[in-house]
Amino acid sequence: MSSLLFLAGAVALLPVAVYGLAVRRHLVSKLIALNIAASAVFVSLLAGAPPGAEEGAADPVPQALALTGIVISVSITAFALSLIRRLIDEQGRLDLPEDGGME
Amino acid sequence: MDAVGAVVDLLLVAMTLSAAVAAVVSRDVFRGVVFFIVFGALMALIWLRLSAPNVALAEAAVGAGLTGVLMLETLGRIQRASDVEPVRESRPRPVVLAGAALAVAGLSALAALSVLLVERAPQGLAGLVAQQEHPIENPVTAVLLDFRGYDTLLEVGVLLLAVIATMGLYPRDHPSPTATAPLTRGPERGLLLGWFVRLLFPVGVLVSGYLWWQGAAAPGGAFQAGTVLASVLVLMLVTGILGLPSPRRAATRLALAAGLSAFLAAALLGLGLLGVPLAYPPALAKALILAVEAVLTLSIAACLAALVIGVPPTPPRHAADDGS
Amino acid sequence: MVIDVLSGALLVAGCFFFLAGTVGLLRFPDVYCRLHALTKADNLGLQLVVLGLALQADSLYAAAKLLVIWLLALLASATIAHLVSRLALREGYRPWTR
C-alpha cells in the first residue's frame, strides 16, 4: 500500500516541476524543476515495481536504473550550470529571451 | 506496524511535496536551492522506505549534496559578477495555472495507472536476478556491473562527456571570469578549516574504500564511493592544500578518463575471451568487477571534483597560437 | 523490552532537542544566536538519537560505526559554525544587542 502512496506522490510532483519549467524565468529555478521531475520519475520506477525477491530489498533492476538516472541528471545539471555561467558573462542576463528573438 | 508505517510515509510524502513546491516557487533563488537540498534529503528517506538503500546513498550524496553544491556555487558566482540584470518573473492567471496542473496530474496519473494495470511477473525481475548464480551478492551491483553493464558503461561516458563539454565551453579569445574562474578560497585561508580538511581527508579515503569494498555484498559500490572521495577532493582543492591540476597535464586527463577506459578494457577482454563484449569469465568475475569498480571510483571522484571546482583554463602554448 | 523502552526514550529526547534547535533557528534575532541554537541543540540531539539507535544495533561494530558518524557530524558542524560566524563578522553583521 505504501508504494501506491509514493507513486501518487511522484505523480503529484510532476505538475510542480512543469510549473517550474514553464512559468519561472530564472534559469536556475528551471534547473531545479528539471531535477525534481527526474526524481519523480525515478520514484515512480521503483514504487510501481512489484516487491522484490526478499522482504527487505526492492527489485534490483529498477534500483540500478534509478542510480544511473541520478548520475546522469547530475551530469546534465553541471553542464547546464556552466552554460548559465557563460550566458552571464556573454549577455549579463539570467533568463532567456521570451519573444523568440534577440531582445 | 503497518499503521505507523503508513503515517510515516504520508508525512514523508507531504514534506517532500512541500519542499518541492517551495523550491520551485520561491522568488529568491537561494531559498529555492536550499529547499531543493532539503527535497533531496527527504528523497533519500523515501528511497529507504522503498527498501532501496543503494539508491538512498546515491541520492543523498549526489542528488542532494553534489547538485546542491553546484547550484550554490553558481549562485555565488552570480553574486560576484558585476552586471547581471535581475530577472522579472511573470505571473500567469490562476485559472490557467490550475488547468495546466490538473492536465499534467491527470496525464501522469493515467500513465501510472496503465503501468499498474499491466500484468506483471509476481516477483518482477528480482526473481530472474536471484536465479543467476553470481559471486557478487549485492544484486544491485551485479545488475549494474554485469547484467546491465552497457548502461553503466554509457553512464560513465556521459559523466566524462559533461566534464569535456564544460571544458569546451571556455572561451579562448576573451576572459570570462564567471565561467572559468576555478573555485578556490583565495589567499586567505583559515587555520581551523585547514586542519579540519587535513583530518577529514584520510577519513574520506577510508570511507570511500569501505564503500567500494562493501559494494560487492552490501549497499555501496563505485558511485557512492566515488562521490565521497570527490567531496574530500573538492575540500582539498578549495582550501589550496592540493594544487589545481591543469587539464593539459597527462595525469589529469588520465584520472578523468581512466574509469571509462578500464570499463572498455573489461568489455574488450570479454569479447576476446568469450566472444561477447562485457562477458566476464566466471572464475575472474568478482576480481574483474571489483578492479573495474576501483578504477571507476577514482575516475568518478576526479570527474565530479572537476565539475564542482571547474578545470582551470589552459593558456595558449605560444602567443600566436589560439587553438589548443 | 527494557532496551526498547530506553531506546524509545532516548530517541524522543533527541527529537525534542532537534525541535528546540529548529525553534531557535526560526525565532532568534541574528545569525550568531541562530548558529548557537543549531549547533548546541543538534549536537546533543544527534548524540541522543545515535545512542538510542546504538542500543538497537546488531553488533558492537555497528554501534561503533554509528558513534563515528556522530563524531564526524560534531566536527563538521563545529567547523561550519566557526566559518559562517567569521564570514558574517567580516561582512559586517553586528551581533544583536538588546
PDB file of N, CA and C in Angstrom, chain C residues 21 23-40 85 94-97:
ATOM      1  N   GLY C  21      16.172  23.177  18.659  1.00  0.00           N
ATOM      2  CA  GLY C  21      17.097  23.840  17.741  1.00  0.00           C
ATOM      3  C   GLY C  21      16.366  24.483  16.584  1.00  0.00           C
ATOM      4  N   VAL C  23      13.232  25.589  16.559  1.00  0.00           N
ATOM      5  CA  VAL C  23      12.534  26.776  17.045  1.00  0.00           C
ATOM      6  C   VAL C  23      13.520  27.930  17.185  1.00  0.00           C
ATOM      7  N   GLY C  24      14.718  27.606  17.697  1.00  0.00           N
ATOM      8  CA  GLY C  24      15.740  28.635  17.805  1.00  0.00           C
ATOM      9  C   GLY C  24      16.114  29.196  16.444  1.00  0.00           C
ATOM     10  N   LEU C  25      16.251  28.316  15.449  1.00  0.00           N
ATOM     11  CA  LEU C  25      16.606  28.768  14.101  1.00  0.00           C
ATOM     12  C   LEU C  25      15.559  29.725  13.564  1.00  0.00           C
ATOM     13  N   LEU C  26      14.302  29.474  13.880  1.00  0.00           N
ATOM     14  CA  LEU C  26      13.246  30.311  13.322  1.00  0.00           C
ATOM     15  C   LEU C  26      13.045  31.601  14.099  1.00  0.00           C
ATOM     16  N   ARG C  27      13.357  31.588  15.404  1.00  0.00           N
ATOM     17  CA  ARG C  27      12.937  32.694  16.242  1.00  0.00           C
ATOM     18  C   ARG C  27      14.052  33.606  16.707  1.00  0.00           C
ATOM     19  N   PHE C  28      15.294  33.181  16.643  1.00  0.00           N
ATOM     20  CA  PHE C  28      16.343  34.016  17.217  1.00  0.00           C
ATOM     21  C   PHE C  28      16.643  35.202  16.312  1.00  0.00           C
ATOM     22  N   PRO C  29      17.094  36.297  16.891  1.00  0.00           N
ATOM     23  CA  PRO C  29      17.160  37.543  16.137  1.00  0.00           C
ATOM     24  C   PRO C  29      18.327  37.677  15.177  1.00  0.00           C
ATOM     25  N   ASP C  30      19.463  37.005  15.379  1.00  0.00           N
ATOM     26  CA  ASP C  30      20.508  37.222  14.384  1.00  0.00           C
ATOM     27  C   ASP C  30      21.311  35.946  14.144  1.00  0.00           C
ATOM     28  N   VAL C  31      22.246  36.044  13.188  1.00  0.00           N
ATOM     29  CA  VAL C  31      22.963  34.852  12.700  1.00  0.00           C
ATOM     30  C   VAL C  31      23.632  34.099  13.841  1.00  0.00           C
ATOM     31  N   TYR C  32      24.284  34.849  14.743  1.00  0.00           N
ATOM     32  CA  TYR C  32      25.094  34.197  15.765  1.00  0.00           C
ATOM     33  C   TYR C  32      24.234  33.420  16.741  1.00  0.00           C
ATOM     34  N   CYS C  33      23.092  34.003  17.162  1.00  0.00           N
ATOM     35  CA  CYS C  33      22.193  33.280  18.055  1.00  0.00           C
ATOM     36  C   CYS C  33      21.641  32.037  17.374  1.00  0.00           C
ATOM     37  N   ARG C  34      21.336  32.160  16.078  1.00  0.00           N
ATOM     38  CA  ARG C  34      20.784  31.011  15.385  1.00  0.00           C
ATOM     39  C   ARG C  34      21.812  29.900  15.261  1.00  0.00           C
ATOM     40  N   LEU C  35      23.065  30.263  14.979  1.00  0.00           N
ATOM     41  CA  LEU C  35      24.124  29.260  14.917  1.00  0.00           C
ATOM     42  C   LEU C  35      24.264  28.566  16.258  1.00  0.00           C
ATOM     43  N   HIS C  36      24.209  29.374  17.323  1.00  0.00           N
ATOM     44  CA  HIS C  36      24.319  28.819  18.663  1.00  0.00           C
ATOM     45  C   HIS C  36      23.233  27.776  18.909  1.00  0.00           C
ATOM     46  N   ALA C  37      21.993  28.147  18.585  1.00  0.00           N
ATOM     47  CA  ALA C  37      20.886  27.211  18.810  1.00  0.00           C
ATOM     48  C   ALA C  37      21.083  25.954  17.982  1.00  0.00           C
ATOM     49  N   LEU C  38      21.462  26.121  16.708  1.00  0.00           N
ATOM     50  CA  LEU C  38      21.616  24.982  15.815  1.00  0.00           C
ATOM     51  C   LEU C  38      22.667  24.021  16.328  1.00  0.00           C
ATOM     52  N   THR C  39      23.886  24.536  16.594  1.00  0.00           N
ATOM     53  CA  THR C  39      24.965  23.604  16.913  1.00  0.00           C
ATOM     54  C   THR C  39      24.760  22.962  18.263  1.00  0.00           C
ATOM     55  N   LYS C  40      24.394  23.756  19.282  1.00  0.00           N
ATOM     56  CA  LYS C  40      24.230  23.143  20.598  1.00  0.00           C
ATOM     57  C   LYS C  40      23.145  22.082  20.582  1.00  0.00           C
ATOM     58  N   SER C  85      30.171  32.097  11.157  1.00  0.00           N
ATOM     59  CA  SER C  85      30.153  33.277  12.019  1.00  0.00           C
ATOM     60  C   SER C  85      31.316  34.209  11.692  1.00  0.00           C
ATOM     61  N   ARG C  94      26.535  42.959  12.699  1.00  0.00           N
ATOM     62  CA  ARG C  94      26.817  43.171  14.109  1.00  0.00           C
ATOM     63  C   ARG C  94      25.929  42.266  14.936  1.00  0.00           C
ATOM     64  N   PRO C  95      26.447  41.705  16.024  1.00  0.00           N
ATOM     65  CA  PRO C  95      25.595  40.855  16.864  1.00  0.00           C
ATOM     66  C   PRO C  95      24.469  41.666  17.471  1.00  0.00           C
ATOM     67  N   TRP C  96      23.357  41.001  17.653  1.00  0.00           N
ATOM     68  CA  TRP C  96      22.166  41.649  18.190  1.00  0.00           C
ATOM     69  C   TRP C  96      22.365  41.965  19.657  1.00  0.00           C
ATOM     70  N   THR C  97      22.069  43.175  20.044  1.00  0.00           N
ATOM     71  CA  THR C  97      22.092  43.511  21.466  1.00  0.00           C
ATOM     72  C   THR C  97      20.721  44.018  21.832  1.00  0.00           C
TER      73      THR C  97
END
